[in-house]
Amino acid sequence: MNGVGRRQSDTGLLASMVLAILFLPPGVTWRVRPLDLRPGFNIFSLQQDVQLGKESAEKVDNACALNTDPEVVRYINRLGRRLAFFAPNNYSHYAWTFKVVGTSDINAFALPGGFVYVTRGAIELAENEAQLAGVLAHESGHVVMRHGTHEASQALLAQTPLEILGSVLGQSGSLTEQLTDMGLRLGVNSILLKNSRSDESEADEVGAYILYEAGYDPHALAQFFEIVEKRDPQKTIEFFADHPNPENRVEDINSGIATLGPTKEWRASSPDFEVTKERLLSLHATTAANPPAAGSTAFPGPPPAPSSRLIKFEGNGFSIAYPDNWHLQLNEDSVALLPPGGIVDVPEAGAAQAYGASISRFQPHGSGQGNWGLVDATQELLDTLRESNSNLRVVEQRAMNLKGRSALATLLETDSPLQGQKERDLLVTTRQSDSAFSLIFIAPKSSFDAYKPTFDAMLQSLDLK
Ligand SMILES: [Zn+2]
């Protein structure tokens, strides 16, 4: 009886829905195609996404110079949360916290659980609110598609059987520590930020969907990518390192938009966006003595003097302090600490570091059995450096003590990427477990002495775990 009764009312409901659709007045929209994307393989729980994101965000906050201007913080969070409201697969416990990193680099990234970061450079580059919304919506796409923990899951599964992983991840305590113990990279170059090209396509698809639902022209997402691509590589290299370009990205985003639904009356840029952008530009103008000229690919003149105020960077297995007017660049296998204009364009060779410091770790011959010496490992590194610096020569080499570790200091001379100039480098190498740790300080020979006190202070601050 009940069944029959229900079927009758279902039929009634269906009939009224058909009528409702038939009699929809023109101009009223309904979804042509609901977005049906599901997150990929993942061994983490949704709660663990939030926990891992929170733990990692604390580290990022310490490593980045965040913009804490209350107006800027309020604006970016209001915009970000309004967008996240429309995200598919939006787990109610996601933290949805949006932060502005105070650097002129153009970048944005998202940690699992809803911790989204966008740089001042990216906000300033956006021509209107819709484009900035596009960046935040794309990042929200990485969050709801759980790309960070998806990539971490795949990396873990490649090395550990699933049954063991399940019991390890079930333990209480710091998730970051457990995963680091299992060999996962979470500090510099964190696997949580290593998006694959298919992750990128999904984040684009979710981003365009969110824009559409929130009333912004979804083309704005593709427009922003086009502007980024037109900028000089020095400023955009990180953006595409964190968001590798899928093939035909812009075309794919634009062709996907047709399936979202009919064109609407799009939300125009907001006064709040203009005010925030102005505010960022004026805040920056008071803190930066020598901002690069708009559109110029090279920093005009030498970098400003290094600030004597140091900030600490917590890397993977080490920490180091660096001047607070420098910035970080996380590369594939190294981290660079750079003054403004520290990277210069070299014709036919791309970009090269002319000022600052660079840190990396490598496995010398004989590692694995712990069977290697520091002098040979340093020689191996010098041989590698010579492949791209044929004029590299050793000026002096001596043993040194680095907070109880034996280390080797090697003073080098080579050609600077600054045309016609010679470069001085101080290379410090030491052993960290079974890896060789290297820190190299770089400056043109003519200004090496001026940088020496900064380099010394940085070296003294270096802590290896
Ligand atoms: Zn991305």
XYZ file of C-alpha atoms and ligand atoms in Angstrom:
466
model
C 0.000 0.000 0.000
C 2.665 2.404 1.019
C 4.661 1.606 -2.110
C 1.772 2.301 -4.405
C 1.003 5.512 -2.594
C 4.601 6.691 -2.912
C 4.720 5.894 -6.577
C 1.624 7.939 -7.150
C 3.071 10.972 -5.434
C 6.380 10.503 -7.330
C 4.456 10.615 -10.567
C 2.715 13.743 -9.397
C 6.004 15.370 -8.491
C 7.556 14.442 -11.799
C 4.580 15.865 -13.674
C 4.829 19.162 -11.843
C 8.594 19.298 -12.514
C 8.013 18.749 -16.221
C 5.458 21.537 -16.131
C 7.856 23.783 -14.253
C 10.537 23.228 -16.877
C 8.141 23.730 -19.765
C 6.883 26.949 -18.294
C 10.204 28.394 -17.218
C 10.095 32.016 -18.257
C 12.835 33.017 -20.687
C 15.982 34.242 -18.964
C 15.613 31.921 -15.977
C 18.567 29.546 -15.917
C 18.953 26.025 -14.671
C 22.003 23.821 -14.789
C 22.558 22.157 -18.124
C 25.188 19.824 -16.676
C 25.895 19.429 -12.971
C 29.636 19.175 -12.347
C 30.275 15.566 -11.523
C 33.906 15.370 -10.462
C 35.004 13.094 -7.644
C 38.371 13.293 -5.856
C 40.855 10.606 -6.902
C 42.529 7.822 -4.911
C 43.233 8.931 -1.347
C 44.314 7.090 1.819
C 43.729 10.097 4.067
C 40.454 10.913 5.757
C 38.833 14.300 5.203
C 39.705 15.170 8.802
C 43.329 14.322 8.050
C 43.276 16.705 5.082
C 42.351 19.472 7.507
C 44.915 18.358 10.123
C 47.733 18.057 7.595
C 46.811 21.411 6.042
C 46.760 23.086 9.441
C 50.164 21.681 10.444
C 51.691 22.645 7.090
C 50.080 26.103 7.140
C 51.838 26.876 10.418
C 55.173 26.164 8.726
C 54.280 28.180 5.631
C 53.136 31.133 7.767
C 56.507 31.147 9.513
C 58.431 30.917 6.266
C 56.500 33.544 4.284
C 56.173 37.237 4.991
C 52.359 37.374 5.199
C 50.485 40.585 4.592
C 48.624 41.256 7.840
C 46.871 44.472 6.848
C 43.347 43.996 8.322
C 41.557 45.411 5.235
C 43.466 43.138 2.885
C 42.938 40.075 5.091
C 39.199 40.789 5.427
C 38.708 41.330 1.693
C 40.543 38.208 0.551
C 38.713 36.024 3.083
C 35.297 37.432 2.215
C 35.903 36.840 -1.484
C 37.491 33.404 -0.975
C 34.753 32.112 1.298
C 31.994 33.369 -0.966
C 33.583 31.394 -3.800
C 34.232 28.279 -1.700
C 30.531 28.223 -0.852
C 29.868 27.167 -4.464
C 32.624 24.514 -4.604
C 31.485 20.940 -5.305
C 32.495 18.208 -2.798
C 32.806 20.908 -0.151
C 33.334 19.102 3.156
C 31.793 21.166 5.946
C 34.926 21.010 8.112
C 37.261 22.584 5.558
C 39.028 25.525 7.167
C 38.747 27.980 4.191
C 41.386 30.437 5.254
C 42.812 32.808 2.636
C 46.153 34.563 3.114
C 48.191 37.091 1.134
C 51.943 36.480 0.874
C 53.716 39.838 0.695
C 55.943 39.159 -2.300
C 55.960 40.544 -5.825
C 56.255 37.017 -7.264
C 53.135 35.841 -9.025
C 51.909 32.718 -7.320
C 49.067 31.017 -5.507
C 48.875 27.659 -3.794
C 46.541 25.650 -1.598
C 47.259 23.216 1.200
C 44.835 20.383 1.946
C 41.850 21.269 4.107
C 41.246 24.767 2.712
C 44.365 26.829 3.441
C 44.788 29.036 0.374
C 47.639 31.485 -0.295
C 47.906 34.129 -2.985
C 50.806 36.517 -3.469
C 50.577 40.286 -3.577
C 52.090 40.064 -7.070
C 49.160 37.928 -8.266
C 46.565 40.327 -6.836
C 48.312 43.282 -8.427
C 48.460 41.482 -11.760
C 44.711 40.738 -11.803
C 42.861 43.311 -13.886
C 39.544 42.870 -12.105
C 37.905 40.954 -9.288
C 36.749 38.176 -11.610
C 40.363 37.296 -12.499
C 41.416 37.235 -8.854
C 38.306 35.172 -8.118
C 39.472 32.832 -10.876
C 42.784 32.247 -9.083
C 41.083 31.618 -5.737
C 38.441 29.383 -7.354
C 41.178 27.340 -9.071
C 42.945 26.919 -5.693
C 39.659 25.941 -4.055
C 39.416 23.350 -6.819
C 42.710 21.797 -5.637
C 41.269 21.684 -2.096
C 37.937 20.029 -2.870
C 39.515 17.601 -5.345
C 42.016 16.806 -2.541
C 44.981 16.949 -4.914
C 47.600 17.431 -2.169
C 46.740 14.278 -0.245
C 45.993 12.442 -3.510
C 49.587 13.028 -4.665
C 50.886 12.138 -1.165
C 48.786 8.938 -1.189
C 50.252 7.843 -4.499
C 53.813 8.568 -3.354
C 53.272 6.586 -0.137
C 51.618 3.686 -1.867
C 54.561 3.411 -4.232
C 56.810 2.569 -1.278
C 54.620 1.040 1.446
C 51.872 -1.607 1.322
C 48.373 -0.270 1.933
C 47.752 -2.354 5.121
C 50.794 -0.824 6.818
C 49.904 2.688 5.676
C 46.419 2.394 7.154
C 47.695 1.497 10.621
C 50.439 4.139 10.590
C 48.081 6.912 9.588
C 45.627 5.795 12.256
C 47.981 6.882 15.030
C 47.460 10.108 16.908
C 50.052 12.902 17.096
C 51.588 15.072 14.415
C 50.645 13.819 10.970
C 53.436 15.878 9.408
C 56.030 14.119 11.568
C 54.652 10.659 10.776
C 54.746 11.368 7.065
C 58.212 12.917 7.195
C 59.402 9.776 9.001
C 57.980 7.775 6.122
C 60.155 9.744 3.724
C 57.543 12.113 2.336
C 58.695 15.623 1.388
C 56.646 18.149 3.304
C 58.962 21.109 3.804
C 60.683 22.667 0.841
C 59.106 21.423 -2.338
C 56.288 19.754 -0.424
C 54.558 16.942 -2.240
C 51.282 18.547 -1.105
C 51.922 21.301 -3.663
C 53.071 19.064 -6.510
C 50.092 19.135 -8.813
C 50.079 16.973 -11.910
C 48.777 18.270 -15.215
C 45.556 16.317 -14.770
C 45.176 17.860 -11.276
C 45.513 21.220 -12.991
C 42.837 20.434 -15.558
C 40.467 19.397 -12.767
C 41.216 22.532 -10.735
C 40.538 24.606 -13.867
C 37.241 22.823 -14.409
C 36.154 23.297 -10.788
C 37.429 26.897 -10.852
C 35.372 27.807 -13.934
C 32.334 26.114 -12.387
C 32.713 28.088 -9.146
C 33.084 31.354 -11.066
C 29.948 30.615 -13.048
C 27.927 29.721 -9.965
C 29.197 32.772 -8.063
C 28.149 35.032 -10.936
C 31.571 35.846 -12.440
C 32.423 35.439 -16.088
C 34.250 32.072 -16.063
C 36.456 33.246 -18.960
C 38.298 35.331 -16.342
C 40.222 32.229 -15.204
C 41.702 31.667 -18.669
C 42.343 35.404 -19.013
C 44.456 35.372 -15.856
C 46.573 32.467 -17.123
C 47.106 34.353 -20.375
C 48.327 37.426 -18.505
C 50.665 35.285 -16.368
C 52.144 33.674 -19.459
C 52.848 37.076 -20.986
C 54.848 38.194 -17.940
C 58.566 37.745 -17.663
C 59.683 34.224 -16.726
C 61.513 35.431 -13.644
C 58.237 36.338 -11.973
C 56.056 33.543 -13.246
C 58.374 30.560 -13.042
C 56.972 29.546 -9.663
C 53.374 29.868 -10.721
C 53.741 27.255 -13.395
C 56.008 25.128 -11.207
C 53.088 24.832 -8.776
C 50.476 24.748 -11.540
C 52.000 22.974 -14.551
C 50.239 23.999 -17.750
C 48.046 21.259 -19.207
C 48.130 21.178 -22.991
C 45.698 23.669 -24.569
C 44.826 25.010 -21.138
C 43.128 28.229 -22.182
C 41.190 26.547 -25.026
C 40.016 23.788 -22.674
C 38.802 26.220 -20.041
C 36.988 28.306 -22.617
C 35.376 25.351 -24.392
C 34.234 23.876 -21.059
C 32.386 27.074 -20.242
C 29.741 26.473 -22.899
C 28.596 23.375 -20.999
C 28.171 25.219 -17.700
C 24.948 26.977 -18.641
C 23.601 30.032 -20.371
C 25.416 33.342 -20.197
C 24.366 35.458 -17.243
C 24.630 39.042 -16.209
C 28.196 38.756 -14.855
C 29.269 40.393 -11.655
C 31.555 43.277 -12.568
C 34.686 44.167 -10.640
C 33.955 45.446 -7.150
C 35.035 48.707 -5.520
C 36.515 46.543 -2.732
C 38.855 44.915 -5.241
C 40.075 48.259 -6.540
C 40.549 49.584 -2.995
C 42.488 46.466 -1.933
C 44.742 46.593 -4.984
C 45.456 50.278 -4.385
C 46.123 49.542 -0.742
C 48.595 46.773 -1.551
C 50.421 48.991 -4.024
C 50.676 51.879 -1.554
C 51.695 49.610 1.359
C 54.388 48.152 -0.849
C 55.589 51.547 -2.060
C 56.350 52.541 1.519
C 58.354 49.386 2.240
C 60.239 48.867 -1.024
C 62.774 51.474 -1.963
C 63.344 50.274 -5.526
C 60.302 48.544 -7.026
C 61.000 47.194 -10.508
C 59.525 49.255 -13.327
C 56.208 47.836 -14.513
C 56.671 45.474 -17.431
C 60.439 45.529 -17.265
C 62.090 42.149 -17.336
C 65.249 43.192 -15.547
C 65.513 44.817 -12.163
C 66.898 48.320 -12.719
C 70.379 48.429 -11.243
C 71.805 46.286 -8.456
C 69.493 44.933 -5.709
C 68.833 47.145 -2.685
C 71.171 46.499 0.261
C 70.235 43.391 2.279
C 68.113 44.262 5.292
C 69.807 43.570 8.633
C 66.495 42.228 9.935
C 66.511 38.491 9.379
C 63.561 36.134 9.080
C 63.739 32.400 9.590
C 63.007 29.822 6.928
C 62.171 26.330 8.145
C 63.212 23.941 5.384
C 63.183 20.176 5.155
C 65.830 19.111 7.703
C 67.319 22.580 8.153
C 66.507 26.158 9.065
C 68.251 29.354 8.041
C 67.666 33.075 8.537
C 67.751 35.538 5.639
C 67.185 39.287 5.158
C 63.526 40.272 5.345
C 63.703 42.144 2.029
C 64.706 38.939 0.226
C 62.334 36.219 -0.897
C 62.281 32.474 -1.259
C 62.092 30.487 -4.436
C 61.406 26.795 -4.103
C 62.864 24.954 -7.080
C 62.747 21.339 -8.155
C 65.840 20.309 -6.169
C 66.985 23.453 -4.375
C 65.765 26.480 -2.507
C 67.035 29.908 -3.499
C 67.113 32.924 -1.192
C 66.997 36.007 -3.375
C 67.207 39.761 -3.100
C 64.900 41.656 -5.517
C 66.526 41.262 -8.918
C 68.699 38.377 -7.690
C 67.880 36.435 -10.842
C 68.847 37.908 -14.175
C 67.983 36.988 -17.734
C 70.858 35.597 -19.736
C 70.380 35.674 -23.516
C 69.970 32.121 -24.860
C 70.581 30.562 -21.443
C 67.419 31.595 -19.601
C 67.499 32.921 -16.055
C 70.484 32.665 -13.705
C 71.051 33.630 -10.100
C 73.484 36.537 -9.731
C 72.909 37.384 -6.047
C 71.801 35.561 -2.906
C 72.094 32.004 -1.680
C 71.051 28.565 -2.825
C 70.645 25.415 -0.781
C 70.517 21.844 -2.016
C 71.226 18.295 -0.991
C 72.651 15.491 -3.094
C 73.720 11.866 -2.868
C 77.447 11.555 -3.572
C 79.014 8.450 -5.100
C 79.308 5.867 -2.356
C 76.214 7.043 -0.493
C 73.879 4.253 0.490
C 76.750 2.528 2.276
C 77.819 5.790 3.940
C 81.095 5.275 2.177
C 82.098 8.766 1.056
C 84.179 11.726 2.150
C 83.376 15.420 2.153
C 86.311 16.463 -0.032
C 85.353 14.016 -2.791
C 81.661 14.908 -2.535
C 82.523 18.608 -2.863
C 84.689 17.826 -5.876
C 81.759 15.976 -7.407
C 79.551 19.042 -6.917
C 82.201 21.328 -8.436
C 82.400 19.052 -11.472
C 78.644 19.385 -11.917
C 78.833 23.163 -11.563
C 81.591 23.301 -14.177
C 79.222 21.799 -16.755
C 77.427 25.156 -16.885
C 80.294 27.404 -15.639
C 83.333 26.407 -17.658
C 85.458 29.191 -16.126
C 84.802 28.084 -12.549
C 87.967 27.945 -10.446
C 88.708 27.286 -6.796
C 90.373 30.250 -5.070
C 90.741 28.674 -1.663
C 89.470 25.691 0.275
C 89.587 25.079 3.997
C 87.985 22.891 6.661
C 85.580 24.580 9.034
C 83.377 23.771 11.968
C 79.642 24.231 11.552
C 78.114 23.998 15.029
C 80.024 20.806 15.756
C 79.823 19.337 12.246
C 82.886 19.218 10.108
C 82.351 21.203 6.948
C 84.309 22.456 3.982
C 84.368 26.094 2.874
C 85.327 26.610 -0.776
C 85.808 30.071 -2.239
C 85.114 30.131 -5.972
C 85.426 32.511 -8.860
C 83.539 32.316 -12.132
C 81.782 34.441 -14.765
C 78.790 36.323 -13.419
C 75.534 36.164 -15.402
C 75.797 39.979 -15.241
C 77.529 40.778 -18.470
C 81.259 41.416 -18.267
C 81.449 40.806 -14.525
C 83.217 38.182 -12.440
C 81.391 36.340 -9.675
C 82.519 35.237 -6.219
C 80.875 32.284 -4.510
C 81.321 30.832 -1.091
C 80.368 27.162 -1.107
C 79.844 25.412 2.214
C 79.404 21.656 2.190
C 78.757 19.262 5.025
C 77.351 15.828 5.702
C 73.729 15.351 6.724
C 72.990 11.676 7.423
C 74.040 9.983 4.199
C 73.509 13.066 2.007
C 75.779 15.969 1.212
C 74.277 19.325 2.159
C 75.424 22.366 0.213
C 74.886 26.065 0.737
C 76.301 28.495 -1.793
C 76.466 32.287 -1.422
C 76.554 34.239 -4.661
C 77.459 37.842 -5.558
C 79.384 39.679 -8.264
C 83.042 39.882 -7.272
C 82.852 43.685 -6.994
C 80.133 43.525 -4.331
C 81.047 40.264 -2.562
C 82.649 42.114 0.370
C 79.517 44.225 0.823
C 77.452 41.030 1.042
C 79.921 39.212 3.303
C 78.373 40.301 6.657
C 74.932 39.117 5.448
C 76.379 35.796 4.257
C 78.198 35.334 7.575
C 75.023 36.017 9.569
C 73.086 33.563 7.421
C 75.747 30.885 7.811
C 75.750 31.355 11.575
C 71.967 30.958 11.664
C 72.060 27.678 9.724
C 70.737 24.755 11.749
C 70.843 21.210 10.422
C 68.666 18.539 11.970
Zn 46.890 24.697 -9.815
